[in-house]
XYZ file of C-alpha atoms in Angstrom:
331
model
C -87.585 -44.170 -40.731
C -83.691 -42.975 -40.037
C -82.923 -46.154 -39.003
C -84.492 -47.982 -41.841
C -82.867 -45.981 -44.199
C -79.298 -46.418 -42.750
C -79.724 -50.165 -42.744
C -80.611 -49.853 -46.104
C -77.258 -47.983 -46.987
C -75.694 -50.282 -45.263
C -77.062 -52.748 -47.707
C -75.569 -51.490 -50.806
C -72.307 -50.496 -49.550
C -71.642 -54.373 -48.796
C -73.139 -55.230 -52.664
C -70.764 -52.579 -54.363
C -67.216 -53.812 -51.768
C -67.474 -57.365 -52.624
C -67.850 -57.079 -56.085
C -66.074 -60.259 -57.081
C -67.883 -62.609 -54.555
C -70.465 -61.546 -55.428
C -69.901 -62.762 -59.429
C -69.170 -65.910 -58.133
C -71.343 -66.057 -55.687
C -74.197 -65.488 -58.814
C -72.531 -67.491 -61.229
C -72.998 -70.603 -58.450
C -76.858 -69.326 -58.040
C -77.090 -69.769 -61.893
C -75.353 -73.371 -62.086
C -77.424 -74.501 -59.034
C -80.841 -73.254 -60.138
C -80.249 -75.038 -63.578
C -79.391 -78.142 -61.957
C -82.688 -77.792 -59.653
C -85.102 -77.182 -62.706
C -83.162 -80.091 -64.663
C -83.881 -82.479 -61.876
C -87.448 -81.218 -62.097
C -88.063 -81.863 -65.332
C -86.285 -85.321 -64.948
C -88.715 -86.309 -61.834
C -91.758 -85.472 -63.598
C -90.361 -88.047 -66.825
C -90.457 -90.343 -63.632
C -86.306 -90.486 -64.194
C -85.260 -90.897 -60.768
C -82.356 -91.328 -60.707
C -81.264 -88.692 -62.391
C -83.291 -86.462 -60.903
C -81.273 -87.265 -57.755
C -78.658 -86.410 -58.817
C -79.274 -82.575 -60.340
C -81.079 -82.109 -56.301
C -78.078 -83.460 -54.945
C -75.705 -80.736 -57.285
C -78.070 -78.398 -56.438
C -77.813 -78.674 -53.267
C -74.536 -78.790 -52.518
C -74.804 -75.328 -54.088
C -77.191 -74.043 -51.957
C -80.063 -74.298 -54.096
C -82.692 -74.610 -51.242
C -85.403 -76.094 -53.214
C -83.010 -78.606 -54.691
C -82.187 -80.059 -50.357
C -86.069 -79.799 -50.246
C -86.823 -81.779 -53.243
C -83.659 -84.431 -52.628
C -85.252 -84.811 -48.600
C -88.917 -85.688 -50.503
C -86.882 -88.315 -52.730
C -85.306 -89.639 -49.434
C -88.965 -89.341 -47.857
C -90.679 -91.660 -50.173
C -87.563 -93.159 -51.545
C -87.609 -92.621 -55.042
C -84.258 -93.184 -56.370
C -82.888 -93.464 -53.705
C -83.689 -96.230 -50.647
C -86.139 -94.803 -48.014
C -84.118 -92.952 -45.683
C -86.305 -90.774 -42.966
C -83.145 -89.850 -41.024
C -81.488 -88.670 -44.183
C -84.638 -86.327 -45.467
C -85.358 -84.493 -41.967
C -81.148 -83.709 -42.386
C -82.299 -82.593 -45.985
C -85.427 -80.489 -44.794
C -83.623 -78.817 -41.954
C -80.702 -77.850 -44.135
C -83.719 -76.387 -46.458
C -85.198 -75.094 -43.380
C -82.298 -73.337 -41.772
C -81.854 -71.624 -45.191
C -84.910 -70.065 -45.135
C -87.448 -72.865 -46.978
C -90.717 -72.771 -45.331
C -92.020 -76.033 -46.294
C -88.598 -77.938 -45.064
C -90.162 -75.779 -41.897
C -92.811 -77.357 -42.091
C -91.731 -81.288 -43.312
C -89.225 -81.748 -41.064
C -92.330 -80.757 -38.054
C -94.336 -83.204 -39.516
C -91.375 -85.363 -39.169
C -91.223 -84.989 -35.636
C -94.510 -84.913 -35.260
C -94.920 -88.853 -36.367
C -91.416 -89.869 -35.075
C -89.605 -90.692 -38.308
C -86.258 -90.313 -38.886
C -86.053 -88.250 -35.783
C -87.460 -88.331 -32.160
C -91.089 -87.677 -31.514
C -91.400 -84.310 -29.908
C -94.693 -82.381 -30.961
C -93.212 -79.079 -28.756
C -90.204 -79.217 -31.821
C -93.345 -79.922 -34.338
C -95.400 -77.122 -33.029
C -92.356 -74.499 -33.119
C -91.739 -75.612 -36.567
C -94.852 -75.342 -37.764
C -95.280 -71.849 -36.128
C -92.232 -70.859 -38.316
C -93.371 -72.097 -41.691
C -96.864 -70.655 -41.134
C -95.320 -67.200 -39.779
C -93.627 -67.765 -43.463
C -96.285 -68.080 -45.680
C -96.387 -71.426 -45.876
C -100.267 -72.362 -45.137
C -100.212 -76.366 -44.411
C -98.007 -75.241 -41.323
C -100.535 -72.791 -40.086
C -103.690 -75.640 -40.563
C -101.166 -78.035 -38.858
C -100.246 -75.606 -36.072
C -104.231 -75.381 -35.238
C -104.207 -79.043 -35.348
C -101.639 -79.144 -32.630
C -103.515 -76.377 -30.284
C -107.465 -77.933 -31.470
C -105.422 -81.317 -29.625
C -102.830 -79.719 -27.185
C -100.215 -81.505 -28.631
C -96.900 -79.465 -27.794
C -98.948 -76.592 -27.350
C -101.771 -75.593 -24.572
C -105.014 -76.927 -25.793
C -106.324 -74.320 -27.370
C -109.421 -74.077 -29.576
C -109.629 -70.177 -30.165
C -106.307 -70.154 -31.529
C -106.543 -73.673 -33.558
C -109.737 -71.402 -35.171
C -107.680 -68.442 -35.840
C -105.313 -70.582 -37.537
C -107.775 -73.119 -40.066
C -109.300 -69.173 -40.679
C -105.672 -68.499 -41.763
C -104.740 -71.657 -43.546
C -108.313 -71.170 -45.933
C -107.887 -67.648 -46.477
C -104.556 -68.772 -47.992
C -105.568 -71.130 -50.120
C -105.493 -74.131 -48.111
C -108.129 -76.239 -49.032
C -107.216 -78.774 -45.573
C -107.498 -75.597 -43.303
C -111.386 -74.557 -44.647
C -112.573 -78.104 -43.702
C -111.403 -78.134 -40.224
C -112.811 -74.487 -39.744
C -116.084 -75.830 -41.212
C -115.651 -78.177 -38.640
C -115.232 -76.340 -35.560
C -118.481 -73.706 -36.783
C -120.312 -77.396 -36.592
C -119.661 -78.266 -32.962
C -119.049 -74.972 -32.103
C -115.606 -75.560 -30.753
C -113.796 -72.312 -30.530
C -116.493 -70.269 -32.477
C -120.220 -70.168 -31.678
C -121.453 -73.253 -33.559
C -122.725 -71.837 -37.226
C -124.878 -74.315 -39.483
C -124.823 -71.756 -42.350
C -120.612 -71.206 -42.126
C -119.668 -74.328 -41.689
C -121.810 -75.495 -45.242
C -119.959 -72.246 -47.231
C -116.343 -73.622 -45.983
C -117.487 -77.582 -46.735
C -118.101 -75.600 -50.255
C -115.083 -74.346 -50.554
C -112.924 -76.995 -49.646
C -114.870 -79.918 -51.620
C -114.176 -77.275 -54.662
C -110.893 -76.760 -54.046
C -110.570 -80.339 -54.213
C -111.115 -81.656 -50.232
C -113.092 -85.089 -50.486
C -113.849 -84.772 -46.884
C -115.455 -81.583 -47.158
C -117.441 -82.931 -50.247
C -118.758 -85.307 -47.285
C -119.362 -83.151 -44.813
C -121.636 -81.285 -47.143
C -123.165 -83.841 -48.355
C -123.964 -84.909 -44.228
C -125.209 -81.002 -44.011
C -127.804 -81.704 -47.665
C -128.640 -85.037 -46.258
C -129.604 -83.242 -42.736
C -131.169 -80.341 -43.278
C -127.798 -78.226 -41.205
C -127.548 -74.702 -43.018
C -128.861 -76.103 -46.049
C -132.667 -76.963 -47.238
C -132.829 -80.852 -46.970
C -131.996 -82.666 -50.517
C -131.185 -85.709 -49.974
C -130.518 -86.081 -53.778
C -127.296 -83.726 -53.633
C -126.522 -84.980 -50.559
C -126.079 -88.274 -52.583
C -124.110 -86.635 -55.630
C -121.765 -85.307 -53.114
C -121.297 -88.862 -50.870
C -120.892 -90.125 -54.654
C -118.258 -88.098 -55.360
C -116.230 -88.591 -52.126
C -116.402 -91.836 -52.502
C -115.251 -92.445 -56.541
C -112.318 -90.046 -54.902
C -111.248 -92.648 -52.070
C -113.172 -91.813 -49.360
C -113.773 -94.967 -47.959
C -116.457 -93.197 -45.598
C -118.136 -91.428 -48.364
C -118.890 -94.643 -49.496
C -120.078 -95.985 -46.118
C -122.893 -92.955 -46.264
C -123.298 -93.284 -49.953
C -124.590 -97.073 -48.986
C -126.946 -95.577 -46.107
C -128.778 -93.951 -48.687
C -128.785 -97.048 -50.725
C -129.674 -99.253 -47.884
C -132.764 -96.634 -46.788
C -134.052 -95.460 -50.084
C -133.373 -91.505 -49.507
C -131.967 -89.777 -52.136
C -132.217 -92.499 -54.618
C -133.673 -95.740 -55.601
C -133.460 -98.511 -52.633
C -130.975 -100.812 -53.869
C -129.760 -102.830 -50.790
C -127.516 -104.975 -53.529
C -125.650 -102.068 -54.215
C -125.289 -100.999 -50.897
C -124.250 -103.861 -50.009
C -121.886 -103.621 -52.202
C -120.838 -99.593 -51.093
C -120.272 -100.763 -47.445
C -117.835 -104.323 -48.435
C -115.699 -101.123 -50.657
C -115.306 -98.485 -47.108
C -115.270 -101.517 -44.888
C -112.281 -103.662 -46.855
C -110.680 -99.575 -47.184
C -110.622 -98.856 -43.441
C -114.164 -97.254 -42.438
C -115.094 -99.347 -39.408
C -118.559 -97.787 -40.027
C -118.632 -99.807 -43.670
C -117.883 -103.091 -41.835
C -120.733 -102.657 -38.972
C -123.583 -102.013 -41.651
C -122.293 -104.757 -43.518
C -122.806 -106.866 -40.329
C -126.228 -106.284 -40.194
C -126.817 -106.942 -43.543
C -125.664 -110.052 -43.504
C -127.314 -110.706 -39.882
C -130.879 -109.703 -41.367
C -129.880 -111.201 -44.743
C -131.063 -107.897 -46.442
C -129.187 -107.696 -49.848
C -126.776 -110.653 -49.406
C -128.029 -114.065 -48.539
C -128.142 -114.269 -44.264
C -124.891 -115.468 -42.356
C -124.110 -115.082 -39.197
C -120.905 -116.186 -39.117
C -119.705 -113.807 -41.831
C -122.013 -110.988 -39.611
C -119.728 -112.098 -36.669
C -116.791 -111.592 -38.362
C -117.856 -108.254 -39.895
C -119.210 -106.695 -36.460
C -115.043 -108.193 -35.270
C -113.447 -106.248 -37.990
C -115.782 -103.191 -36.844
C -115.082 -103.858 -33.202
C -111.489 -104.075 -33.540
C -111.655 -101.245 -35.078
C -113.503 -98.969 -32.575
C -116.046 -99.184 -33.557
C -118.836 -99.963 -30.407
C -121.898 -100.720 -31.995
C -119.580 -103.601 -33.346
C -118.358 -104.562 -30.547
C -122.687 -104.703 -29.096
C -123.374 -106.218 -32.237
C -120.671 -109.124 -31.450
C -122.036 -109.881 -28.800
C -125.652 -110.406 -29.779
C -124.657 -112.577 -32.252
C -122.624 -115.031 -30.762
C -125.461 -115.426 -28.282
C -127.450 -116.578 -31.222
C -125.264 -118.360 -32.981
C -124.707 -120.807 -29.597
C -129.112 -120.851 -29.512
């Protein structure tokens, strides 16, 4: 305890002894804060050029929120020409001065190799700094690194700890990923009931993938009583929220009449939406509909096109079906 008291006293003496410098610093700080707040107002009004100017003024005057937000402007090309290198410099400046979001975003740059050379080890260090500093998104991304063994030795138990920390801190992606760990029994004992709780929390918090996985739990009766109508509602929420896997799953429900009146035309529409959105399972299922003439007019050429797209996108069912459809077309 004595050591702590001495350190506190020294800090007070330094503050008193530098009265003139502190006044100047305070005035500068107030000016930087005002510039940042004005920049934020212009940004919210989509006046990006003015926002950039004020964020730069704030950053140059020592306001690290200004540096971070200016980094975002360069990363997304708002009000300035997109420049990942400049964004990385600004995130680093913010991070070095204690802005944990800057550390997190700089970690993202090292993960993706945008603006800096890709370096998973450096990314992991930055995510850890952000996580330890209270930026829970850093905890989630560090969890990813441990889950996949990128930049750190693979450790599923550590990934679980980090996802849990993120989730408890209100980061819904952490809740979603922790739910996946409980679903698969990765790093923890498999527990569908716990997974359901986590997917629900993620879903209620706006993470649509949580809604999708919760829908699958209801569709299959895992961790909850089977309820296909509830699954349909959740898949629709996911699809409307822009997650194409939800559209594909909703199409499956319509195609088979699970939890909703069977409607093959509606199923085809949903598979098409999913496919166009990059969900290869939607392409594959739509290909099946064209191959069989369900919900659409039978068309082997169209089926082949969709199976090829699914196959090229990594869907092995599409590859196998493409081989079959080519044989049928050759007859």
